[in-house]
Coordinates of C-alpha atoms in Angstrom, one line a residue:
X24 CA -24.4 20.4 32.5
X25 CA -21.6 20.6 30.1
X26 CA -19.1 23.5 29.8
X27 CA -21.0 24.4 26.5
X28 CA -24.4 24.6 28.3
X29 CA -22.9 26.8 31.1
X30 CA -21.5 29.2 28.4
X31 CA -24.9 29.4 26.7
X32 CA -26.6 30.2 30.0
X33 CA -24.0 32.7 30.9
X34 CA -24.5 34.6 27.6
X35 CA -28.3 34.5 27.8
X36 CA -29.7 38.0 27.5
X37 CA -26.2 39.5 26.8
X38 CA -25.7 38.6 23.1
X39 CA -27.7 39.3 20.0
X40 CA -26.8 36.1 18.2
X41 CA -24.4 33.1 18.0
X42 CA -22.0 31.7 15.4
X43 CA -21.2 28.2 16.5
X44 CA -18.5 25.9 15.2
X45 CA -18.7 22.7 17.0
X46 CA -17.9 19.5 15.2
X47 CA -18.9 17.3 18.1
X48 CA -22.3 18.6 19.2
X49 CA -25.2 17.8 16.8
X50 CA -27.8 20.3 15.8
X51 CA -30.6 18.4 17.6
X52 CA -28.6 18.8 20.9
X53 CA -27.9 22.5 20.1
X54 CA -31.6 23.2 19.5
X55 CA -32.4 22.0 23.0
X56 CA -29.6 24.2 24.5
X57 CA -30.1 27.4 22.5
X58 CA -33.1 29.7 23.2
X59 CA -35.5 29.7 20.2
X60 CA -35.4 33.6 19.8
X61 CA -31.5 33.7 19.6
X62 CA -30.3 34.1 16.0
X63 CA -27.8 31.2 15.5
X64 CA -25.6 30.2 12.5
X65 CA -23.8 26.8 12.5
X66 CA -20.3 26.9 10.9
X67 CA -19.3 23.7 9.1
X68 CA -22.0 21.6 10.5
X69 CA -25.0 19.8 9.1
X70 CA -28.3 20.8 10.5
X71 CA -30.5 17.8 10.9
X72 CA -33.0 19.7 13.0
X73 CA -33.7 22.1 10.1
X74 CA -33.8 25.1 12.5
X75 CA -30.4 26.9 11.9
X76 CA -28.8 28.8 9.2
X77 CA -25.5 27.0 8.2
X78 CA -22.3 28.0 6.5
X79 CA -20.1 25.1 5.3
X80 CA -17.0 24.2 3.4
X81 CA -17.4 22.1 0.3
X82 CA -15.2 19.4 1.6
X83 CA -16.0 16.7 -1.0
X84 CA -15.7 19.2 -3.9
X85 CA -12.6 20.8 -2.5
X86 CA -10.9 17.4 -2.2
X87 CA -11.9 16.5 -5.7
X88 CA -10.3 19.7 -7.0
X89 CA -7.1 19.0 -5.2
X90 CA -6.8 15.5 -6.5
X91 CA -7.8 16.6 -10.1
X92 CA -5.0 19.2 -9.9
X93 CA -2.5 16.5 -9.1
X94 CA -3.9 14.3 -11.9
X95 CA -3.6 17.2 -14.3
X96 CA 0.1 17.4 -13.5
X97 CA 0.4 13.8 -14.7
X98 CA 0.2 12.0 -11.3
X99 CA -1.6 8.6 -11.2
X100 CA -0.5 7.1 -7.9
X101 CA -1.8 9.6 -5.4
X102 CA -1.9 8.7 -1.7
X103 CA -4.5 10.2 0.7
X104 CA -3.6 11.0 4.3
X105 CA -7.1 10.9 5.8
X106 CA -8.5 12.2 9.0
X107 CA -10.5 10.6 11.8
X108 CA -13.6 8.6 10.9
X109 CA -15.9 10.5 13.3
X110 CA -15.2 13.8 11.5
X111 CA -17.7 14.7 8.7
X112 CA -15.0 16.9 7.1
X113 CA -12.6 14.0 6.9
X114 CA -15.2 11.5 5.6
X115 CA -16.3 14.0 2.8
X116 CA -12.7 14.8 1.9
X117 CA -12.0 11.1 1.6
X118 CA -15.1 10.7 -0.6
X119 CA -13.8 13.5 -2.8
X120 CA -10.4 11.9 -3.1
X121 CA -12.0 8.5 -4.1
X122 CA -14.4 10.1 -6.5
X123 CA -11.7 12.1 -8.4
X124 CA -9.5 8.9 -8.6
X125 CA -12.4 6.8 -9.8
X126 CA -13.4 9.4 -12.4
X127 CA -9.9 9.4 -13.8
X128 CA -9.9 5.5 -14.0
X129 CA -7.3 5.3 -11.2
X130 CA -9.1 3.0 -8.8
X131 CA -6.1 0.6 -8.6
X132 CA -3.9 3.4 -7.3
X133 CA -6.3 4.4 -4.5
X134 CA -4.0 4.4 -1.4
X135 CA -5.3 5.7 2.0
X136 CA -3.2 6.2 5.1
X137 CA -4.9 7.2 8.4
X138 CA -3.9 10.4 10.2
X139 CA -5.6 12.3 13.0
X140 CA -5.5 15.9 11.8
X141 CA -2.4 16.7 14.0
X142 CA 1.1 17.7 12.9
X143 CA 2.5 14.6 14.7
X144 CA 0.1 12.2 12.9
X145 CA 1.6 13.2 9.6
X146 CA 5.0 11.7 10.5
X147 CA 4.0 8.0 10.7
X148 CA 1.5 8.5 7.8
X149 CA 4.2 9.7 5.4
X150 CA 6.7 7.1 6.7
X151 CA 4.1 4.5 5.7
X152 CA 3.8 6.0 2.3
X153 CA 7.5 6.1 1.8
X154 CA 7.9 2.4 2.7
X155 CA 5.4 1.2 0.1
X156 CA 6.9 -0.9 -2.7
X157 CA 5.0 1.0 -5.3
X158 CA 5.6 4.4 -3.9
X159 CA 3.0 7.2 -4.7
X160 CA 4.3 10.2 -6.6
X161 CA 1.9 12.6 -4.9
X162 CA 0.2 13.0 -1.6
X163 CA -3.2 14.6 -0.9
X164 CA -3.5 15.4 2.8
X165 CA -7.0 15.9 4.4
X166 CA -5.5 18.9 6.3
X167 CA -2.4 21.0 6.2
X168 CA -1.3 20.2 9.8
X169 CA -0.5 16.6 8.9
X170 CA 1.6 17.8 5.9
X171 CA 3.6 20.1 8.2
X172 CA 4.5 16.9 10.1
X173 CA 5.3 15.1 6.8
X174 CA 7.6 17.7 5.2
X175 CA 10.5 17.3 7.5
X176 CA 10.4 13.5 7.1
X177 CA 10.4 13.9 3.3
X178 CA 13.4 16.4 3.6
X179 CA 15.3 14.1 5.9
X180 CA 14.9 11.2 3.4
X181 CA 16.3 13.4 0.6
X182 CA 12.9 13.6 -1.2
X183 CA 12.4 16.8 -3.1
X184 CA 8.9 18.4 -3.1
X185 CA 7.4 18.6 -5.7
X186 CA 10.0 17.0 -8.0
X187 CA 10.0 13.6 -6.3
X188 CA 6.7 13.7 -4.5
X189 CA 4.1 16.5 -5.0
X190 CA 2.0 17.4 -2.0
X191 CA -1.4 19.2 -1.6
X192 CA -3.2 19.9 1.6
X193 CA -6.7 21.0 2.5
X194 CA -7.4 24.1 4.7
X195 CA -4.9 26.9 3.7
X196 CA -3.6 27.6 7.2
X197 CA -1.1 30.5 7.4
X198 CA 1.8 28.2 8.5
X199 CA 1.5 26.2 5.3
X200 CA 2.2 29.3 3.2
X201 CA 5.4 29.9 5.2
X202 CA 6.9 26.5 4.5
X203 CA 9.7 26.0 2.0
X204 CA 8.6 25.0 -0.5
X205 CA 5.2 26.7 0.2
X206 CA 2.5 24.1 0.3
X207 CA -0.2 24.1 -2.4
X208 CA -3.4 24.1 -0.4
X209 CA -7.1 24.3 -1.2
X210 CA -9.8 26.0 0.8

């Protein structure tokens, strides 16, 4: 069996409950691995089996808030650095970005650049944004890590944040608060 299955078996009879955060294992598969009597809460996962308590982030709503914040500051051309397609979080955050842009009548400014939720993937993403003929004045990143990769590139190009390009990330990771300027993040 998988490492996950071995862990579950090793814990059997030794724990009173489980809190599981696994973006890759579906609830149907989890139901077959976890003993029925063991109280289990899924973090940030959808329960298609209907047999677990769940706690999740409002990814779509949070992304909409972030983009509406940028729009309220007067930005119209807002680029989105998205995450991987197979991630529900990334998909919902992209939906929230598009919904906020659409609601504000800014469909023609929808600009999406793919990232992969790593610091490194923020570098080519922001370079792609900077090379656009109609350059966005703001960036909404699907996570903070990609912005941490993007900020040094912006700085090296002499671009001031937020004066030249405003940036907002999703997650509120501690390293984001320690950046100069501190990143505005939503959680």
